[in-house]
PDB file of C-alpha atoms in Angstrom:
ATOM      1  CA  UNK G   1       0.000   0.000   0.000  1.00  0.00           C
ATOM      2  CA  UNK G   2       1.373   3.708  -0.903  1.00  0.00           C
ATOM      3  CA  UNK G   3       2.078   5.602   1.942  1.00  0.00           C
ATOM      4  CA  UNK G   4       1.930   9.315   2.622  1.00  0.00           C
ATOM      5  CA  UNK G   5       3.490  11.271  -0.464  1.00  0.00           C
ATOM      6  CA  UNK G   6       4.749  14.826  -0.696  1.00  0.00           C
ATOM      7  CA  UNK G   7       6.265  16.968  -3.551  1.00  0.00           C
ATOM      8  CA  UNK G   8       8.221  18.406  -3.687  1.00  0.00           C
ATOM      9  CA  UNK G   9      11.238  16.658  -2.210  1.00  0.00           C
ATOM     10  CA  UNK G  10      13.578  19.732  -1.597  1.00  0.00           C
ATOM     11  CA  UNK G  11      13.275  23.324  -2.990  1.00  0.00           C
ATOM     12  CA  UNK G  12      15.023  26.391  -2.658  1.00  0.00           C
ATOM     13  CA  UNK G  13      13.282  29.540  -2.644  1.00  0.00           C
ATOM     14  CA  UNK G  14      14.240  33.336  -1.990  1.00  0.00           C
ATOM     15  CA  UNK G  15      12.618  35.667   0.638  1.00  0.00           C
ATOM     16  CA  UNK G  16       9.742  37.063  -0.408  1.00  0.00           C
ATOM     17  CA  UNK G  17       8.149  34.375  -2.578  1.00  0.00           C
ATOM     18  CA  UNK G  18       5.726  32.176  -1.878  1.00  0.00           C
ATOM     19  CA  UNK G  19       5.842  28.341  -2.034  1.00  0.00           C
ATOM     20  CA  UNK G  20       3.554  25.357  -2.127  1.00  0.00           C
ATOM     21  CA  UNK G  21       4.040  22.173  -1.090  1.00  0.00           C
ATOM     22  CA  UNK G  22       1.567  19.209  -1.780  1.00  0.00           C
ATOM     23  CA  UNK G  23       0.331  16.305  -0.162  1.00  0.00           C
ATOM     24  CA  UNK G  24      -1.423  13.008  -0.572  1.00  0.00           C
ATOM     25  CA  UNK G  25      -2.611  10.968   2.226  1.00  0.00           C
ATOM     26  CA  UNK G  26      -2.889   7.180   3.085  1.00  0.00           C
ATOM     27  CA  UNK G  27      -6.183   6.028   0.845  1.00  0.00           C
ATOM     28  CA  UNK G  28      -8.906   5.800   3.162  1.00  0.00           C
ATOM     29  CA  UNK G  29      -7.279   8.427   5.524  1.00  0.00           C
ATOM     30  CA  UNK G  30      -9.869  11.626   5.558  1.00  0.00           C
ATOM     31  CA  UNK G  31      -7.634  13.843   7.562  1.00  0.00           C
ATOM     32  CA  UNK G  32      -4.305  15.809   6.894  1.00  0.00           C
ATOM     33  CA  UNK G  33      -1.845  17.598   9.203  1.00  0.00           C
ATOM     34  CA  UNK G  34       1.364  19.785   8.484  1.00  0.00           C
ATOM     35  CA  UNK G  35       4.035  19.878  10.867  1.00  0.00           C
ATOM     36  CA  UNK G  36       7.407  22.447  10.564  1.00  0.00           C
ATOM     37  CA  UNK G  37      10.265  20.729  11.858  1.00  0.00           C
ATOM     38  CA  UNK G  38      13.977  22.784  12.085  1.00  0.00           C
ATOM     39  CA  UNK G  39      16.993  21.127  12.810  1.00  0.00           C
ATOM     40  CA  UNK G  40      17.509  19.931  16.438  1.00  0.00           C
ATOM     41  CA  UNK G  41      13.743  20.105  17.275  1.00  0.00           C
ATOM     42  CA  UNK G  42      10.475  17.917  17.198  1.00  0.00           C
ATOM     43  CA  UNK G  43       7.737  19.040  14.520  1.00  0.00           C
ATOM     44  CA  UNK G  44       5.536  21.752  15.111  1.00  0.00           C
ATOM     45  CA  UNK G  45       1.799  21.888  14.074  1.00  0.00           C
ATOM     46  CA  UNK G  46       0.900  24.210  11.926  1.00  0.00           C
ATOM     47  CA  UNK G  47      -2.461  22.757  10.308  1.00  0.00           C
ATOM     48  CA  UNK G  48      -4.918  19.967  10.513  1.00  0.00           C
ATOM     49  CA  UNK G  49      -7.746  19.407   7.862  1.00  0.00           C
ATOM     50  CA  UNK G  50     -10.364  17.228   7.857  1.00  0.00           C
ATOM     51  CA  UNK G  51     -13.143  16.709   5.399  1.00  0.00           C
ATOM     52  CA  UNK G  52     -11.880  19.632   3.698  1.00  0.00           C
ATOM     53  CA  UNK G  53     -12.448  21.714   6.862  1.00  0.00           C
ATOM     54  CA  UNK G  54      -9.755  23.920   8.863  1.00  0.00           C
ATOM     55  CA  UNK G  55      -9.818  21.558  12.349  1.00  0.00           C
ATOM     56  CA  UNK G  56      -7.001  22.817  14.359  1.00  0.00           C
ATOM     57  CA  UNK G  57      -4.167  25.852  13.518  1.00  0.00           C
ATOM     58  CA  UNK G  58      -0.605  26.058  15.476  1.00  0.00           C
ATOM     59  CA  UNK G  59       1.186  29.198  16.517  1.00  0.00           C
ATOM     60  CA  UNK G  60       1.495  30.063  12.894  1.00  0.00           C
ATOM     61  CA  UNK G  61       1.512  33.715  11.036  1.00  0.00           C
ATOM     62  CA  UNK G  62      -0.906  34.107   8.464  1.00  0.00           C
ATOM     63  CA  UNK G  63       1.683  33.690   5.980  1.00  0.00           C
ATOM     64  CA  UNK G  64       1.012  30.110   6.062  1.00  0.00           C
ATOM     65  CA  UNK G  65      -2.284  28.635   4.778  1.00  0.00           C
ATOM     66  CA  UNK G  66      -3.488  25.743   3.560  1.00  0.00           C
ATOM     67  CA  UNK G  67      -6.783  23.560   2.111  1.00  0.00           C
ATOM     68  CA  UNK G  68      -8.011  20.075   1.585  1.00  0.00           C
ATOM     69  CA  UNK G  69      -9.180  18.804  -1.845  1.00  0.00           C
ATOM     70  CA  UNK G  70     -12.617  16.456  -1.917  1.00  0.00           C
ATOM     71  CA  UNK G  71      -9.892  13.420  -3.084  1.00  0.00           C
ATOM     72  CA  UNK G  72      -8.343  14.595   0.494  1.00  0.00           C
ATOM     73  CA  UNK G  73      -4.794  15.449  -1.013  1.00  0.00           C
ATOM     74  CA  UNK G  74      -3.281  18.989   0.754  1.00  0.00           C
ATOM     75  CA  UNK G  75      -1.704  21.787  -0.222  1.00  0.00           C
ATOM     76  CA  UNK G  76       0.213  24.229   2.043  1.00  0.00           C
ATOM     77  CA  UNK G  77       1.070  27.872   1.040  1.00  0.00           C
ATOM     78  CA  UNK G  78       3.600  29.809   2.372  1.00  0.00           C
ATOM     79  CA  UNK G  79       3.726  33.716   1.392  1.00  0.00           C
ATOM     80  CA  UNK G  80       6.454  36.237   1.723  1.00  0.00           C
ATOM     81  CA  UNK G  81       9.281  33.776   2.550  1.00  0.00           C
ATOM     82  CA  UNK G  82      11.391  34.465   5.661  1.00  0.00           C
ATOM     83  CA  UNK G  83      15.374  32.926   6.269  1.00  0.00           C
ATOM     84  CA  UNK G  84      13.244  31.350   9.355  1.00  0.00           C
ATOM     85  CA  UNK G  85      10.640  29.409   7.070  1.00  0.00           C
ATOM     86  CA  UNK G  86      13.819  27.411   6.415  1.00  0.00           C
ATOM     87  CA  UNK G  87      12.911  23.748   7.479  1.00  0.00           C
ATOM     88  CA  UNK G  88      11.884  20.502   6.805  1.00  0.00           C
ATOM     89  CA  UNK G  89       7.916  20.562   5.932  1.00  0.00           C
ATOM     90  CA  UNK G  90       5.736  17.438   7.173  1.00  0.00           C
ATOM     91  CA  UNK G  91       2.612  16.320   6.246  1.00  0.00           C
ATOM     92  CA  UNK G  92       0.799  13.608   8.144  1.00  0.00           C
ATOM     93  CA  UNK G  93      -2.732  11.545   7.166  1.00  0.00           C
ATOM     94  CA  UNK G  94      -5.016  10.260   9.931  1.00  0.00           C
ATOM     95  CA  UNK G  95      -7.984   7.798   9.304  1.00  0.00           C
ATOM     96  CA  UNK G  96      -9.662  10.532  11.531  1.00  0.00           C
ATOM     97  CA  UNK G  97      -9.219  13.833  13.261  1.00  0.00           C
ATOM     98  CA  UNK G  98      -9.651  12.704  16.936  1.00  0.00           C
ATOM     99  CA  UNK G  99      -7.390  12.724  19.165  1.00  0.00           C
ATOM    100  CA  UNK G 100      -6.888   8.967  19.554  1.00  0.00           C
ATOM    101  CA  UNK G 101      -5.793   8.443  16.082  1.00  0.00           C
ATOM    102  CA  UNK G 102      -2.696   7.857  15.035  1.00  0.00           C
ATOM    103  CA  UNK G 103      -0.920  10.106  12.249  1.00  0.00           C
ATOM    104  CA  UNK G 104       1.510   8.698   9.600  1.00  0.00           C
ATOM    105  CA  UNK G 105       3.988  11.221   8.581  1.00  0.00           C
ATOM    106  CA  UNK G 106       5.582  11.615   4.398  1.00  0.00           C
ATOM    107  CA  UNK G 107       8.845  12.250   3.430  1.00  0.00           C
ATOM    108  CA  UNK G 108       8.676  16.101   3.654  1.00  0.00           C
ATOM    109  CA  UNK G 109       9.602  18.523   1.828  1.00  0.00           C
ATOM    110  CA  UNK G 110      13.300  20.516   2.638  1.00  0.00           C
ATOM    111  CA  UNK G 111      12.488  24.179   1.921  1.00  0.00           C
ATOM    112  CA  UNK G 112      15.904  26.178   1.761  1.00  0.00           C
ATOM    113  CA  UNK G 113      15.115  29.954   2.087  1.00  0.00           C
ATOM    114  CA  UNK G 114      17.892  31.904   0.614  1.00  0.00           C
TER     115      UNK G 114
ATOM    116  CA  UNK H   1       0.912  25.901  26.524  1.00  0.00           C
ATOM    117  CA  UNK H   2       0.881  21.984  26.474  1.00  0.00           C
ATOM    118  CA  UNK H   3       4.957  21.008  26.606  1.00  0.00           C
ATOM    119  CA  UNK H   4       6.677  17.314  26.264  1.00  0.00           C
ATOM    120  CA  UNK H   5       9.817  16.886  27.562  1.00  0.00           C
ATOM    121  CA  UNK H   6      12.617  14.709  26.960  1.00  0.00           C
ATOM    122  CA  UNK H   7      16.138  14.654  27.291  1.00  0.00           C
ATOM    123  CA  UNK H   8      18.035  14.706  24.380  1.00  0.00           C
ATOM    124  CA  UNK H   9      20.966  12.724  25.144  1.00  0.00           C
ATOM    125  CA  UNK H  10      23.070  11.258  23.576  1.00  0.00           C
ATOM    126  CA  UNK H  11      22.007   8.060  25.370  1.00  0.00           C
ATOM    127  CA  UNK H  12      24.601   5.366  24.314  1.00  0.00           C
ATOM    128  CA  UNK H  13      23.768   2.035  24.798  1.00  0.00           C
ATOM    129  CA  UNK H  14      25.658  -1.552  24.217  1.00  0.00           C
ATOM    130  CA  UNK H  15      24.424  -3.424  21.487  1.00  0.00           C
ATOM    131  CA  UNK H  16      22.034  -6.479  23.018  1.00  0.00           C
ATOM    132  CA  UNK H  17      21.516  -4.378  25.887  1.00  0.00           C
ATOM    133  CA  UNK H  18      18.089  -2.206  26.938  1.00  0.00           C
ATOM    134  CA  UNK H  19      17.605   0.939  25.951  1.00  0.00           C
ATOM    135  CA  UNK H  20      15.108   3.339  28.010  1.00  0.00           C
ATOM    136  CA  UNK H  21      13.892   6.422  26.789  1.00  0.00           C
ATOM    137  CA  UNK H  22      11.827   8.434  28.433  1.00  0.00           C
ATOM    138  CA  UNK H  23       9.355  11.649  28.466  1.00  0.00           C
ATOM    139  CA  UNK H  24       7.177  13.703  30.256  1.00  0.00           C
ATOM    140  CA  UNK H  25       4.279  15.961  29.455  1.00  0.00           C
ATOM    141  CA  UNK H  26       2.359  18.832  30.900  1.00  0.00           C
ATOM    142  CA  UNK H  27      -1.489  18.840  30.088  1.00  0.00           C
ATOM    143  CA  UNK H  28      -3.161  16.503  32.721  1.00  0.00           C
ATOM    144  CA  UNK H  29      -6.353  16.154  30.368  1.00  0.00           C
ATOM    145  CA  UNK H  30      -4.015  14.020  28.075  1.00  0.00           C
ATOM    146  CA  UNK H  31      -5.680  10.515  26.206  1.00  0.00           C
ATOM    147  CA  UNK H  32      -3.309   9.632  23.956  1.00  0.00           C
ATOM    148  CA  UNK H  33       0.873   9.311  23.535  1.00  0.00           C
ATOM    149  CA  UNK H  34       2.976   8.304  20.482  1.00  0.00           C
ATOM    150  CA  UNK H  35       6.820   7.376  19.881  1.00  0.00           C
ATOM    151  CA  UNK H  36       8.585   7.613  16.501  1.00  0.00           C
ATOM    152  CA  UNK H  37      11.758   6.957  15.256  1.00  0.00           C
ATOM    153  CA  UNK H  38      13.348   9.318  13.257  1.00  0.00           C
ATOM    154  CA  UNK H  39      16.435   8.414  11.182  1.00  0.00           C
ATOM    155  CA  UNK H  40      19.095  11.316  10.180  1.00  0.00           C
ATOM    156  CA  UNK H  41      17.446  13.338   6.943  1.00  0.00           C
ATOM    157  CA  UNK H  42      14.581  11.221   7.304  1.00  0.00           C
ATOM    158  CA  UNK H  43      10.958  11.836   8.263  1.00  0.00           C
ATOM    159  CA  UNK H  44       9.178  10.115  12.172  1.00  0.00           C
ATOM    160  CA  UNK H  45       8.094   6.930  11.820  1.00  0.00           C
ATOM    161  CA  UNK H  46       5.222   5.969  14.144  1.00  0.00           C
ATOM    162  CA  UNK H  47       6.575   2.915  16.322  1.00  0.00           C
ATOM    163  CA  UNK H  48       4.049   2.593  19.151  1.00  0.00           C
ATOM    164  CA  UNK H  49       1.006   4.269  20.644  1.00  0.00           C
ATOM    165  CA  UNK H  50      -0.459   3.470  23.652  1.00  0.00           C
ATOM    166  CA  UNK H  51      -3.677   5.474  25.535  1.00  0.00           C
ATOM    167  CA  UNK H  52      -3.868   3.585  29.162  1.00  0.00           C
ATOM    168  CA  UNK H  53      -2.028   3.110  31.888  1.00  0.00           C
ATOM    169  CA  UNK H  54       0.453   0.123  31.661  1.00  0.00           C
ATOM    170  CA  UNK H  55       2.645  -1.226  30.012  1.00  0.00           C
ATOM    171  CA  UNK H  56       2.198  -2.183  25.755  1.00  0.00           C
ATOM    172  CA  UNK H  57       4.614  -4.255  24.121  1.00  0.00           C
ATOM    173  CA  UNK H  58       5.418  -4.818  20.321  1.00  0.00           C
ATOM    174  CA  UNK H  59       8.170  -6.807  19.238  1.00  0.00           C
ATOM    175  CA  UNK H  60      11.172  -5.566  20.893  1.00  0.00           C
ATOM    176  CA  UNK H  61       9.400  -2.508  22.263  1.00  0.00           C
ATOM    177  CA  UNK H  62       7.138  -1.521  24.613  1.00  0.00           C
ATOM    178  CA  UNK H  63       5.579   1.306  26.065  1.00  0.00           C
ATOM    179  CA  UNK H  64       4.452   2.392  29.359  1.00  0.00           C
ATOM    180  CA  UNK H  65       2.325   4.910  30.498  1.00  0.00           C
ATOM    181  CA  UNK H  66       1.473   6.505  34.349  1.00  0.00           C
ATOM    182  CA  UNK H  67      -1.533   8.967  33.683  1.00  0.00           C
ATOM    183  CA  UNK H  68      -1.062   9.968  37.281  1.00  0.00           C
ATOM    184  CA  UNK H  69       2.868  11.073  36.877  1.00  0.00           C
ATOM    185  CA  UNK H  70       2.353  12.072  33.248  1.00  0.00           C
ATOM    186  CA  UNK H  71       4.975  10.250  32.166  1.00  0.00           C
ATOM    187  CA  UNK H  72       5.626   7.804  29.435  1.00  0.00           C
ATOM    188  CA  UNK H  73       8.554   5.823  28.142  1.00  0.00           C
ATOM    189  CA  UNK H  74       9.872   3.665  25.236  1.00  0.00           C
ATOM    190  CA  UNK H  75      12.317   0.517  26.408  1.00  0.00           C
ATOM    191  CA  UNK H  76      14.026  -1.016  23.487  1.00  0.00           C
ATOM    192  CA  UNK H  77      14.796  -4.902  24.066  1.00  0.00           C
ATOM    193  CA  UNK H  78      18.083  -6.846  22.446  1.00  0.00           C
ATOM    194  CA  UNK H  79      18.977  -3.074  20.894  1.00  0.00           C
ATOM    195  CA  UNK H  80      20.517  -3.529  17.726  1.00  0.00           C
ATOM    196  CA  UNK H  81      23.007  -0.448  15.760  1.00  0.00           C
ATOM    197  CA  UNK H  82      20.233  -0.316  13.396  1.00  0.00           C
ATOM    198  CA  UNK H  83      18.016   1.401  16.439  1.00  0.00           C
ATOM    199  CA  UNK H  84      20.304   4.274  16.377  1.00  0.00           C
ATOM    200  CA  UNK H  85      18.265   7.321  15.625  1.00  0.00           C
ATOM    201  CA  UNK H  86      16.007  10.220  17.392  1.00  0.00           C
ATOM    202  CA  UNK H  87      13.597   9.276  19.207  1.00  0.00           C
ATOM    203  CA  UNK H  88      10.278  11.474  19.216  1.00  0.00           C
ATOM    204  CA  UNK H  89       7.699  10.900  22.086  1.00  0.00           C
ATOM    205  CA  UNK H  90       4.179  12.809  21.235  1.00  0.00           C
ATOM    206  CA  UNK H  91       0.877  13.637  22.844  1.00  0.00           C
ATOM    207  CA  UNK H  92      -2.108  14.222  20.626  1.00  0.00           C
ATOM    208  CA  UNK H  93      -4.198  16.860  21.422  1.00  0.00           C
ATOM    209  CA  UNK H  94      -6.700  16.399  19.084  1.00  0.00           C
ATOM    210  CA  UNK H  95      -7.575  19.679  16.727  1.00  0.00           C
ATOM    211  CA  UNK H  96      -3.681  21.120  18.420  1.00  0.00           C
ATOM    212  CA  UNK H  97      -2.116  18.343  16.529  1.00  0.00           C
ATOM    213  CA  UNK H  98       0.558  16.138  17.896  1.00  0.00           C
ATOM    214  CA  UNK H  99       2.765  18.156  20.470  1.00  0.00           C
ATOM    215  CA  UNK H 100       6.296  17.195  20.502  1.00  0.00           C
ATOM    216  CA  UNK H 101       9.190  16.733  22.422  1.00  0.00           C
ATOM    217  CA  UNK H 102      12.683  17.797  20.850  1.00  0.00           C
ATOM    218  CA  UNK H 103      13.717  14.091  20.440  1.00  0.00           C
ATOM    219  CA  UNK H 104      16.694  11.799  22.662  1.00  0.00           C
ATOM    220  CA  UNK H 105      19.600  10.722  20.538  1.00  0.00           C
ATOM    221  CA  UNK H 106      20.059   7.112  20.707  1.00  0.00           C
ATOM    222  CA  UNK H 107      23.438   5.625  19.966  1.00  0.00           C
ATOM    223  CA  UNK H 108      23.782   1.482  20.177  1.00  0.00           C
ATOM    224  CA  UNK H 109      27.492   0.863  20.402  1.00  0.00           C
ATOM    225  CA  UNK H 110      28.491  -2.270  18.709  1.00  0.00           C
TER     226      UNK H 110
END
């Protein structure tokens, strides 16, 4: 079975633009949740989505954004790229959005911020 | 603001030995705890959950949780140099996502 995919794999991107990273979850899974992890540190939560509705939001600016498609696939946008949105993007399916369920993370996506 | 906490180590271990990792959290109202593994330039990978008290085992691993200390650890059986990596204890708080700790760095010495 296909697990959790994410594209791109790496991308490097100058401040000021804006990026968007993609994300397809686990088939069957009905909920998606980004996570921004830096070097040295667990992920953060940023977003969770469920049913294409905006379940949860981190400690996030409103720089970052992001929406569920009806096939459940993700997309995150990040606008006006800081040196600090430098990191290691994660996206992670859930069969649900309780709390009980557990998440399955991608890949990620490196974003380099030059 | 819910925290996890875990010491980041290095914790170096002998190969066939047992490994113990372990992790605390703040939020009382807590239901349900995660470890993954998480290999250098790789993504977590979910290795157990567990959501009572007690002890949960899988394989080489197994988890314990005490609601009452908020506290919850990993112990890693027979540890093998492939089980060198960062290990990531979570708490799910439901619509806040997974709240992490910063991850202990597990070495297995051969």
């Amino acid at each position: 079975d296909a697990g959790v995919t994410q594209s791109p794999t790496h991308l490097i991107k100058t401040r000021g633009q804006h990026v968007t990273l993609r994300c397809s979850p686990i088939s069957g899974h009905k909920s998606v949740s980004w996570y921004q992890q830096v070097l040295g540190q667990g992920p953060q939560f940023i977003f969770q989505y469920y049913e294409k509705e905006e379940r949860g939001r981190g400690n996030f600016p409103d720089r970052f954004s992001a929406r569920q498609f009806p096939n459940y696939s993700s997309e995150l946008n990040v606008n006006a790229l800081l040196l600090g949105d430098s990191a290691l993007y994660l996206c992670a399916s859930s069969l649900d959005a309780g709390g009980s369920y557990e998440q399955y993370f991608g890949p990620g996506t490196r974003l380099t911020v030059t | 603001q819910k925290e996890v906490e875990q010491n980041s180590g290095p914790l170096s271990v002998p190969e066939g030995a047992i490994a113990s990792l372990n992790c605390t959290y703040s939020d009382r109202g807590s239901q349900s705890f995660f470890w993954y593994r998480q290999y250098s330039g790789k993504s977590p990978e979910l290795i157990m959950s567990i959501y009572s008290n007690g002890d949960k085992e899988d394989g080489r691993f197994t988890a314990q949780l005490n609601k009452a200390s908020q506290y919850v650890s990993l112990l890693i059986r027979d540890s093998q140099p492939s089980d060198s990596a960062t290990y990531l204890c979570a708490v799910n708080g439901g619509a806040d996502g997974l709240t992490f700790g910063k991850g202990t760095h597990l070495i297995i010495q051969p």
